[in-house]
XYZ file of C-alpha atoms in Angstrom:
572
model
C 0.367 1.636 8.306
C -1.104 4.270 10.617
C -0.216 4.847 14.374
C -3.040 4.408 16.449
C -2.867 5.467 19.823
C -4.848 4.476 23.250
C -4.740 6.097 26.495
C -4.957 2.810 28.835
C -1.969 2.655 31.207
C 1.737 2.362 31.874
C 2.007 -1.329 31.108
C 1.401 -0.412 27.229
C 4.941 0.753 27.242
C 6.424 -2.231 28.144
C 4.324 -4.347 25.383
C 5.220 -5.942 22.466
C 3.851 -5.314 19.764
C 2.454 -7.799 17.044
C 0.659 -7.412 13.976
C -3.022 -9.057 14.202
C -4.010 -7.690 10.552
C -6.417 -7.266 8.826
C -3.645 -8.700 6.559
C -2.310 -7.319 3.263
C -1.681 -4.188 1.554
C 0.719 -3.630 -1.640
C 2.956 -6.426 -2.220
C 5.400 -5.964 -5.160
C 8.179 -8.756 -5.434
C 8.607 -11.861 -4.165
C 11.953 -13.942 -4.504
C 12.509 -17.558 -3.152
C 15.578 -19.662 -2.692
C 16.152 -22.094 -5.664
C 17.685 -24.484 -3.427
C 14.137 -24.143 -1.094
C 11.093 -23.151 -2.326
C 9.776 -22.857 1.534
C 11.899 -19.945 1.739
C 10.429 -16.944 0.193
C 11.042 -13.341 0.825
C 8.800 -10.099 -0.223
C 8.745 -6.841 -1.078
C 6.532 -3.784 -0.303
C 5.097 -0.590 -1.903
C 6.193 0.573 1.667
C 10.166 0.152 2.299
C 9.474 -3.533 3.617
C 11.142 -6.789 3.676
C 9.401 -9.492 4.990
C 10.498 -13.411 5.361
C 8.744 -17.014 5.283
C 9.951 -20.109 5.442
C 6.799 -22.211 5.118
C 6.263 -21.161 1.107
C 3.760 -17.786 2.606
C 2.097 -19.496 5.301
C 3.163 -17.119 7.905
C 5.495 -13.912 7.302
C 7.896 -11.607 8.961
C 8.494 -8.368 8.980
C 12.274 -8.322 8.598
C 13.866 -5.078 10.380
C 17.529 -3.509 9.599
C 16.458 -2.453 6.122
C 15.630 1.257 7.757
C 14.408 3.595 4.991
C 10.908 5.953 4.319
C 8.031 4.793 3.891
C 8.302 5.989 0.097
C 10.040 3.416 -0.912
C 9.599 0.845 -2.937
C 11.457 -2.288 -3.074
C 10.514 -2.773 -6.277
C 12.741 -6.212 -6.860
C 14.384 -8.940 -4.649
C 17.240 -11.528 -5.694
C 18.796 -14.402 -4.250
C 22.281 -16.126 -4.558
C 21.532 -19.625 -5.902
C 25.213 -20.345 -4.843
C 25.057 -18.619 -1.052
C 20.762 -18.576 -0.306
C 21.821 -16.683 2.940
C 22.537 -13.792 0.719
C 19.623 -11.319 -0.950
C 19.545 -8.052 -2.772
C 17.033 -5.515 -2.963
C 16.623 -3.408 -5.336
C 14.685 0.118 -3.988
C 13.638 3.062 -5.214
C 11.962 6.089 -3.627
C 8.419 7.548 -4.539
C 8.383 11.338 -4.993
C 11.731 11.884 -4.988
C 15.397 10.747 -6.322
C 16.476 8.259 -3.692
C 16.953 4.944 -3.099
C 19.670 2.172 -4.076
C 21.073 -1.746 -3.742
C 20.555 -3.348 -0.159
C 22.453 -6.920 0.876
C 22.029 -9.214 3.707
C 24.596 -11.456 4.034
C 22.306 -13.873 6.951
C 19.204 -14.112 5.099
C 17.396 -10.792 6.342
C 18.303 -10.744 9.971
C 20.888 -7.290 8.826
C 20.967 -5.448 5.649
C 23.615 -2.721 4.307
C 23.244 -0.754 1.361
C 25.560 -1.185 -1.131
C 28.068 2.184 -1.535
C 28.422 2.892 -5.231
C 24.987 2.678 -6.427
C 23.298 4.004 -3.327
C 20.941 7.185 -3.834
C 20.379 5.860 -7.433
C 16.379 5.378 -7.896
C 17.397 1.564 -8.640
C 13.706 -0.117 -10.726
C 15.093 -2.785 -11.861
C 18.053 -6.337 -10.978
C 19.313 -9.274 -11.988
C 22.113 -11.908 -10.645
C 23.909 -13.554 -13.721
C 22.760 -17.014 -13.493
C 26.147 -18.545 -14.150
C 27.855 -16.375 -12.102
C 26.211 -15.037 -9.064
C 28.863 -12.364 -8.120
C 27.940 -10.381 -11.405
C 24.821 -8.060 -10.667
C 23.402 -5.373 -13.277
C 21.030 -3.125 -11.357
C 18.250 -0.727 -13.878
C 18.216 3.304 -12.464
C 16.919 6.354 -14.078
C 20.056 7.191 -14.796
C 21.375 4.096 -16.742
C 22.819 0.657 -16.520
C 25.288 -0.089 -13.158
C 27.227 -3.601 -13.039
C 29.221 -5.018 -9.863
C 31.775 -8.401 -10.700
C 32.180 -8.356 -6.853
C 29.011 -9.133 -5.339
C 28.055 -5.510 -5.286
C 31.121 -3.972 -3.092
C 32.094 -1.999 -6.314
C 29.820 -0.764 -8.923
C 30.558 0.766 -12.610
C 28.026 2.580 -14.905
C 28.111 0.214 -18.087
C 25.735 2.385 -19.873
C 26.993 5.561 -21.294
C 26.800 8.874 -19.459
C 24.375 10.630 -21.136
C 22.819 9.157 -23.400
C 20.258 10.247 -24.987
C 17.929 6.648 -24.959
C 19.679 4.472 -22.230
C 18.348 6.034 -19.603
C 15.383 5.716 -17.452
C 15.409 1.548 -17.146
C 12.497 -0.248 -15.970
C 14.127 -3.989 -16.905
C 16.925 -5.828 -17.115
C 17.967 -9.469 -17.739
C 21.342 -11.507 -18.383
C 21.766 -14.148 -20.452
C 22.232 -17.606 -19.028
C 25.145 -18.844 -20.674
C 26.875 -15.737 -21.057
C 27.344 -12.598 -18.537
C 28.355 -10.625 -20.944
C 24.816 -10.596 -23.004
C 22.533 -7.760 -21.273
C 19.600 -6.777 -22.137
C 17.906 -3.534 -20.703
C 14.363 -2.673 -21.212
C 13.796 1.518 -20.501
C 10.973 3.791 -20.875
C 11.387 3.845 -24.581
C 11.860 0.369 -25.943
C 14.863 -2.094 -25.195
C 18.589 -2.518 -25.844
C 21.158 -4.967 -25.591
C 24.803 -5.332 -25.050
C 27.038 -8.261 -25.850
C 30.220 -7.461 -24.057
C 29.564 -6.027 -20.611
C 27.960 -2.464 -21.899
C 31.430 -1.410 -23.809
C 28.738 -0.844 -26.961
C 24.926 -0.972 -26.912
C 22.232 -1.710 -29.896
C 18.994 -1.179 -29.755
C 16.853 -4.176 -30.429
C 13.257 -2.937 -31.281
C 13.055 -4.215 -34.636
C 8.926 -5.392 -34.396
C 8.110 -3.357 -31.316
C 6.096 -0.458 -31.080
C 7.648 2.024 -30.896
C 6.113 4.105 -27.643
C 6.519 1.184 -25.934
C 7.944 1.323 -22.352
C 9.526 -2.206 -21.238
C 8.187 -3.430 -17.930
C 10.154 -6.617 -18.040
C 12.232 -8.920 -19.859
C 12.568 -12.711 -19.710
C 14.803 -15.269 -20.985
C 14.080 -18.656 -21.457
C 16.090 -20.903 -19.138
C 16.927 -23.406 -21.720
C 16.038 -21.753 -24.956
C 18.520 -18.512 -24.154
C 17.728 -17.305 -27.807
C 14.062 -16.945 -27.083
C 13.126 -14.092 -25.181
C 9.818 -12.146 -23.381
C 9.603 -8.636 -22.995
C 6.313 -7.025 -21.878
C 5.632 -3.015 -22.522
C 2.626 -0.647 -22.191
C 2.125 -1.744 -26.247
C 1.343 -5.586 -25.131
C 3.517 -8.598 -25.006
C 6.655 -9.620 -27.364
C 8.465 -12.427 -27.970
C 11.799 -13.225 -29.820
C 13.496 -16.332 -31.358
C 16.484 -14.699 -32.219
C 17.920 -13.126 -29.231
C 15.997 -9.421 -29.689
C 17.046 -9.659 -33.403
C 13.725 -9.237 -33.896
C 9.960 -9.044 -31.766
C 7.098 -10.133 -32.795
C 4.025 -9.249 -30.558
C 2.046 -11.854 -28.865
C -2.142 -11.399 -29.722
C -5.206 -12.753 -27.446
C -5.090 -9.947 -24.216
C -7.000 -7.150 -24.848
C -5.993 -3.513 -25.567
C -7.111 -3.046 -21.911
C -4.944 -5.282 -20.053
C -1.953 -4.545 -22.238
C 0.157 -2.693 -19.474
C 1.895 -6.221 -18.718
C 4.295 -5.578 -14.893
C 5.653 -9.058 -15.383
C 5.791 -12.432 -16.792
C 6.728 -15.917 -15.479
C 7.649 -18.792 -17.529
C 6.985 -22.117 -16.548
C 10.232 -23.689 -16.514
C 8.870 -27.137 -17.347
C 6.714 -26.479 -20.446
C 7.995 -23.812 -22.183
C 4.207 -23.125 -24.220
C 3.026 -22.208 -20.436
C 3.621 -18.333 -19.295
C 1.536 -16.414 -16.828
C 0.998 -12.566 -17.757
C 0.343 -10.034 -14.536
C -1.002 -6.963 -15.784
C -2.836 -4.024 -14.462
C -6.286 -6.143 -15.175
C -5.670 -9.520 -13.576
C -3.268 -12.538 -14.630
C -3.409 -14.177 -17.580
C -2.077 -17.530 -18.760
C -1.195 -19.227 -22.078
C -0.553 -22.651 -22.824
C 0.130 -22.501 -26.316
C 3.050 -20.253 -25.969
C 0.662 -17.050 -26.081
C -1.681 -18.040 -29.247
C -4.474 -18.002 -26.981
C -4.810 -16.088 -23.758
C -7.921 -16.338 -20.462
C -7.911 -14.568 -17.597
C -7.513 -15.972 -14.093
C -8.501 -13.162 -11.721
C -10.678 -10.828 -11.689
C -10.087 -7.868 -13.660
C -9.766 -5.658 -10.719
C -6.822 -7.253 -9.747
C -2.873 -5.174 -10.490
C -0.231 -7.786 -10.482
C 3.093 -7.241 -9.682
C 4.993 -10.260 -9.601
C 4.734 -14.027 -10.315
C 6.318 -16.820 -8.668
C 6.082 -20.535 -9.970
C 6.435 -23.097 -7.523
C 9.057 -25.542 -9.009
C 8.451 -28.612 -7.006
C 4.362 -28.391 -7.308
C 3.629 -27.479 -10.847
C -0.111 -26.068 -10.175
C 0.985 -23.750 -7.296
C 1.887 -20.076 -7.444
C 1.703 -17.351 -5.617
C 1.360 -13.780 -7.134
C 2.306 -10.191 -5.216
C -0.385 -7.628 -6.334
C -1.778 -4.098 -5.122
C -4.214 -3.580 -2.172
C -4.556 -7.647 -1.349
C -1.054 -8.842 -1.012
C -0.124 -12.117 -1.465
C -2.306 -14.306 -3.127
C -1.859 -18.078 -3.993
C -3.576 -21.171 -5.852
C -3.063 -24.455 -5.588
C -4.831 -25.605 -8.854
C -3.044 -23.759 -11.555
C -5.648 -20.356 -11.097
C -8.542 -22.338 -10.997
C -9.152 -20.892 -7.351
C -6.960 -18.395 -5.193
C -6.580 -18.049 -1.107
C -4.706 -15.179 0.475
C -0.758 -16.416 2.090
C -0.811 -12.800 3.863
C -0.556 -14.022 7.595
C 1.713 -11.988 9.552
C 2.382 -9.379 6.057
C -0.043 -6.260 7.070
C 0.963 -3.453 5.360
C -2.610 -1.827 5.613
C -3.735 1.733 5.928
C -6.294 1.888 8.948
C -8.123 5.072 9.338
C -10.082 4.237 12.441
C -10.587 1.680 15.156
C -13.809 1.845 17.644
C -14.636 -0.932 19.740
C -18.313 -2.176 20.291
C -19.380 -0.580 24.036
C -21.790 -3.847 24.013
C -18.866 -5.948 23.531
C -15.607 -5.514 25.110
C -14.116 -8.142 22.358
C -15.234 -6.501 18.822
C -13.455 -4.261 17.322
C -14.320 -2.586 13.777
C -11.730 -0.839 11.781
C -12.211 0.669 8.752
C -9.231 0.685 5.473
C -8.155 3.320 2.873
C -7.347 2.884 -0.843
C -7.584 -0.791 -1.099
C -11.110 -1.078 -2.840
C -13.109 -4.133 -2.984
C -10.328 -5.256 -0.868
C -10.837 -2.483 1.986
C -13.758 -1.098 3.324
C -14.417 -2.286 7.005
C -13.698 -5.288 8.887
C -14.497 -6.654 12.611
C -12.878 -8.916 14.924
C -14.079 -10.692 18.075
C -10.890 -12.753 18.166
C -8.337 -9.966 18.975
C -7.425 -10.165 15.388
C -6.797 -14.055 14.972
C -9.722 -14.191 12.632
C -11.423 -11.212 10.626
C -14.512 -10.595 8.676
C -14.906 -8.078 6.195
C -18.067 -5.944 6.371
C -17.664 -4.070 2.637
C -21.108 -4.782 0.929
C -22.512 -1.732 -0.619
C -19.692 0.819 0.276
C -18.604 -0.007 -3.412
C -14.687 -0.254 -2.854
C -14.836 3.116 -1.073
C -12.505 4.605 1.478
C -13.726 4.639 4.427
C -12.406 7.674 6.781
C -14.075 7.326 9.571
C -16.132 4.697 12.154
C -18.891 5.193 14.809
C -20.740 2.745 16.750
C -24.486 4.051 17.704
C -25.993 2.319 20.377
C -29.555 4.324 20.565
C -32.274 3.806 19.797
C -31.146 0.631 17.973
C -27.474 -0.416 17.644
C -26.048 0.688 14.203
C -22.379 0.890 12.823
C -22.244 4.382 10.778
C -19.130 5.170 8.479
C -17.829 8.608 7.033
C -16.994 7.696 3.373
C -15.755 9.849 0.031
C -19.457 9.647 -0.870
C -21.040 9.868 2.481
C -22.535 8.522 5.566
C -23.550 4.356 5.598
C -25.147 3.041 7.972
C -24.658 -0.796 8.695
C -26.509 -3.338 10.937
C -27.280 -6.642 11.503
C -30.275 -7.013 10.528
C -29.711 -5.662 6.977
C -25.569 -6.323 6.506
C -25.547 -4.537 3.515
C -24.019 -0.475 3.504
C -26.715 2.135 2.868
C -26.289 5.916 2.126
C -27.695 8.293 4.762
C -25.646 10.939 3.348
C -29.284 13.171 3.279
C -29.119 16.657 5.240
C -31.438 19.794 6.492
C -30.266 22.958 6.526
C -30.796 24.430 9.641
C -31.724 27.788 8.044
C -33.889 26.903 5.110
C -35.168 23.187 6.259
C -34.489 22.611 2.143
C -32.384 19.143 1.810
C -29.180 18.550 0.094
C -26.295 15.998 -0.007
C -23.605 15.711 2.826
C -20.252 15.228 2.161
C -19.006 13.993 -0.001
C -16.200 13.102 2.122
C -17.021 12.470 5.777
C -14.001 12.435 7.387
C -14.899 12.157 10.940
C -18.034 11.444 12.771
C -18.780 11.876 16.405
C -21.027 11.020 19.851
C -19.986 11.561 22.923
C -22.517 9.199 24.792
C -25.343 7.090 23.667
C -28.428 8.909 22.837
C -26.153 12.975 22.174
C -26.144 14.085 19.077
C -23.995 13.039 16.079
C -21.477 15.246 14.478
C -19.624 14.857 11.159
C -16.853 16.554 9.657
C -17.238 16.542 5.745
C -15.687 18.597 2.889
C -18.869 20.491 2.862
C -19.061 21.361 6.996
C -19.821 20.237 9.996
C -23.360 18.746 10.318
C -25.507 17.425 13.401
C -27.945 14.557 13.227
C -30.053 13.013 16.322
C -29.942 9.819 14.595
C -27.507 9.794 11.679
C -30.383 9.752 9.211
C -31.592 13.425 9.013
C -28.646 15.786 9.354
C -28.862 19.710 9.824
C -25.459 21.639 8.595
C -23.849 24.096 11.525
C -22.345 27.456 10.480
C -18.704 27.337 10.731
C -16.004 30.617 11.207
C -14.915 31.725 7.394
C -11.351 30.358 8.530
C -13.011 26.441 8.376
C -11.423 24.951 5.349
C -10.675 21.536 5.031
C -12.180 20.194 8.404
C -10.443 16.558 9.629
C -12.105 16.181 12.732
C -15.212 17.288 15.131
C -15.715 16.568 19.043
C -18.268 17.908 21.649
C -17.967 18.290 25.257
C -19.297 20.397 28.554
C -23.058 20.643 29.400
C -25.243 19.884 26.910
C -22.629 19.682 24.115
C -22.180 23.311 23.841
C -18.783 23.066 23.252
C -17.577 22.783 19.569
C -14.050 21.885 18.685
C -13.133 21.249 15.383
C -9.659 20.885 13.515
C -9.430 22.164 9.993
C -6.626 23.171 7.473
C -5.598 26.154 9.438
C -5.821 24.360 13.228
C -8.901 24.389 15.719
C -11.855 26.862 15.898
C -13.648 26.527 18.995
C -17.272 27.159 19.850
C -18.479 27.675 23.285
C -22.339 28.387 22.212
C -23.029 25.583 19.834
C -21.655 27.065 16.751
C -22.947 30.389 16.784
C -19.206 32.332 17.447
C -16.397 31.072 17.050
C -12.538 31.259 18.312
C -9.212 30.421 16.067
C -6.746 28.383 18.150
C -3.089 27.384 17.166
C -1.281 24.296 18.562
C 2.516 25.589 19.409
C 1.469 28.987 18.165
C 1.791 26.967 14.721
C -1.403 27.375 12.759
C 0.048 24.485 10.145
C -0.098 21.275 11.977
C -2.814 19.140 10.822
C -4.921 17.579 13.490
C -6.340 14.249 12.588
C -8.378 13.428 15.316
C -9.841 15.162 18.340
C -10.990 13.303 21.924
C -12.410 14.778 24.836
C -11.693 12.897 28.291
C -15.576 11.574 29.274
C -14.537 11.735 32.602
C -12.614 14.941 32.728
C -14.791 17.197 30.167
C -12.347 20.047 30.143
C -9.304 17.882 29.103
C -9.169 17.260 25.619
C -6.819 15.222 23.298
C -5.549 15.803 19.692
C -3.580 13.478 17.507
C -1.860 15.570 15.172
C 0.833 14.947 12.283
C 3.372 16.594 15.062
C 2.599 14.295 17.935
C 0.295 14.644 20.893
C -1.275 17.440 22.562
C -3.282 17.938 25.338
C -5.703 21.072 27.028
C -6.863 20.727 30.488
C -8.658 23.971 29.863
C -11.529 23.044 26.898
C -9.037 23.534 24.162
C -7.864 26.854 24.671
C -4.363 26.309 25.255
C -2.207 22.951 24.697
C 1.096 21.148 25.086
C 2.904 17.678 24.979
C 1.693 15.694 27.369
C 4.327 13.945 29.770
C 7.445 12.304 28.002
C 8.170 8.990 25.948
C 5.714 9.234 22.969
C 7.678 9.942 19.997
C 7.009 12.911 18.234
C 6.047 11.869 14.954
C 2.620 11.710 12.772
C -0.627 10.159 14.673
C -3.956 9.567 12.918
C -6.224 8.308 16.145
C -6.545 9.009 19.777
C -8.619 7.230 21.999
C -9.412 7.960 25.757
């Protein structure tokens, strides 16, 4: 999520704040109570727990989990025998951390768990006869509590040379003893608590990293593992593997699979291109989804045997009601998006546009006249780009323009389909050439000025957003993020690059280097001059807010109570 902030009054302090969507984002694990299907819980690419208890309906952000943004909770579990308690299993992106996490009161407060905490924890299971024994996956090896996770105990040994980096892990229904762990380099197995280890990859390729393992719930001996290589099965508890055909080579890297506990010949496959589902025990494969589509997780509903939701990358949550027939998103109240902008309509006090980054066909833009209890998504013919920035255009026909990785579109109503304007004229040579590729901000400072965009290439002015002429810039203008005019006749040029604000008073011909704090480092993602007060100027950066009274030449913190702490927008 982004922080988006707007200059409107006082009583925005005292607000609370709800989420109105667009709905979605990365959603990898979902766990519900055996005891109540209603009750599910979920995971997110983005260190969040969220809660339903109306089977995805409507979610909630659960808070007391506390932890970066860069993690991942990567796996959730649920005490058959207590439903009010849940693990999480987390682990950081970029770096070593992460660890266990418990709520003992179904969400409402979490603790993480000492003994395995700052362990980079991918993957958990709860022994299904005995819900006090956990074995947890790390990078660093196997870790099993007998004590509901108050004491933990590496089971795997200390350096070994192959049990190490573990991506699954699964216990054996009828006895806790029987482990199986699934690293980066095929699967082992233990048969009395991790006191000795075999490797079982008799069958298996043998570059084959184990995403997951499952074990049948009444057939213990038969088991499901799926790896980079494609999908295995085994009817001799790992004696042996022998690899399942009918997905192709493409769709191979399998993240999980769900077996439907009341036909054992039915299992659903999520891979990196779509879900897949077998009837005949994985003799014959089709796809559900769209290829596009990364699963994460699977969840069967047990009391309705046609519906199932699945967590997957950039969408969410995703569910059908026929067996995979059809799917509907179950994402209300779960928005995990990244919004790069949000501009209002000047024609219409109720519509808002925003526009998305990195979720693809899923992303793009979207607009609400409903202050966010219904959207609609305004994508065709941006091709699954990002879009980095918004602007509304009002003369001499209304027109939505946005700042893409490939350009400038243009969208209206008459034609609701995105097309490239990313043509330019030099101002020098009149020749024309391509602008961008990535426009990252676009500006107008009243109906009818000129436009400005900030691109990877320069800044560039258009009358009309169709015909652009590029500006020349001070040599210190790498990496430009935003671009604003103000004063009499837009004279005044401020833009934020890499190495903080140049400023032109004579419409680009000299220029001025300007440092916010005296710190040329801080990135500035978005500039706004006060229309009412020209010389004051605004500047969300990735240190806060600053503000100039003086046309950008110097700047502080304005007043007190915003935290400092990274902002993307500024409105005024």
């Amino acid at each position: 999520m982004v922080a988006v902030v707007m200059l409107l009054g006082p009583s925005v302090a005292k607000a609370e704040w709800k989420p109105v969507g667009p709905f979605g984002g990365d959603a990898r694990s979902l766990a519900a109570d055996p005891s109540d299907p209603n009750r599910m819980f979920l995971g997110t690419a983005t260190g969040q727990v969220y809660f339903t208890d109306d089977a995805g309906r409507q979610w909630t952000r659960l808070a007391g989990l506390e932890v970066p943004s860069n993690w991942i909770v990567d796996h959730l579990a649920i005490d058959a025998a207590q439903p009010q308690v849940v693990y999480a299993a987390l682990w950081s992106l970029g770096s070593g951390g992460g660890g266990v996490f418990k709520t003992t009161d179904g969400g409402r407060t979490w603790r993480t768990l000492e003994g395995i905490q700052g362990q980079s924890v991918r993957a958990l299971a709860l022994a299904p006869s005995r819900s006090k024994i956990l074995v947890a996956g790390t990078l660093e090896g196997v870790f099993r509590s007998e004590d509901a996770g108050e004491h933990w105990q590496r089971i795997s040994p200390l350096g070994h040379a192959e049990i190490h980096s573990v991506e699954s892990v699964a216990i054996d229904p009828r006895d806790p003893q029987i482990i199986y762990a699934g690293t980066w380099h095929l699967p082992w197995k233990t048969t009395d608590g991790g006191a000795h280890w075999t490797s079982i990859k008799k069958g298996m390729v043998d570059d084959s990293d184990v995403f997951s393992i499952a074990i049948h719930p009444t057939r213990p001996n038969r088991i499901y593992a799926t790896a980079c290589t494609g999908i295995y099965r085994s009817d001799n508890a790992g004696a042996d593997w022998k690899k399942i055909q009918g997905i192709p080579n493409s769709s191979r890297r399998t993240h999980t699979l769900a077996l439907d506990p009341r036909d054992p010949e039915i299992l659903y496959a999520g891979t990196t291109e779509g879900l897949w589902r077998t009837s005949d025990g994985g003799v014959s494969w089709h796809r559900l989804t769209a290829h596009t589509w990364v699963i994460n997780d699977i969840h069967l509903d047990p009391s309705q045997p046609a519906h199932f939701l699945i967590a997957m990358d950039r969408a969410g949550v995703m569910e059908s009601w026929d067996g995979g027939n059809t799917f509907r998103e179950a994402n209300r109240g779960y928005a995990q998006r990244q919004i790069s902008r949000i501009v209002s309509d000047p024609s219409d006090p109720e519509r808002f546009y925003i526009s998305l980054l990195h979720d693809k066909e899923f992303g793009g833009v979207f607009t609400t006249n409903t202050r966010g209890a219904t959207w609609q998504q305004l994508s065709a013919g941006l091709e699954g780009q990002d879009v980095l920035s918004l602007l509304v255009v009002k003369e001499p026909e209304w027109r939505l323009l946005a700042g893409t990785t490939e350009g400038v579109f243009e969208y209206s109503p008459e034609r609701p389909v995105w097309k490239n304007l990313s043509r330019w004229r030099a101002s020098s040579t009149g020749g024309a050439g391509s602008l961008g590729p990535a426009v990252r901000d676009l500006f107008q400072r009243f109906p009818g000025d000129p436009i400005y965009a900030a691109t990877s290439e320069g800044v560039f002015e258009s009358n009309d957003g169709r015909e652009w002429r590029k500006l020349p810039l001070s040599p210190s203008s790498n990496g430009l993020y935003a671009v604003a005019s103000f004063g009499v006749q837009n004279q005044n040029l401020l833009v934020a690059t890499s190495l903080g604000l140049i400023l032109s008073h004579d419409h680009g011909r000299s220029w001025n280097e300007i440092w916010l704090d005296g710190d040329r480092s801080i990135r500035i993602n978005e500039i706004a001059p006060n229309p009412v007060r020209p010389s004051e100027v605004f500047a969300a950066t990735e240190a806060g807010l600053f503000r100039s009274v003086d046309g950008g030449l110097n700047w502080s913190r304005p007043g007190r109570g915003l935290p400092v702490s990274s902002l993307y927008d500024v409105q005024v």
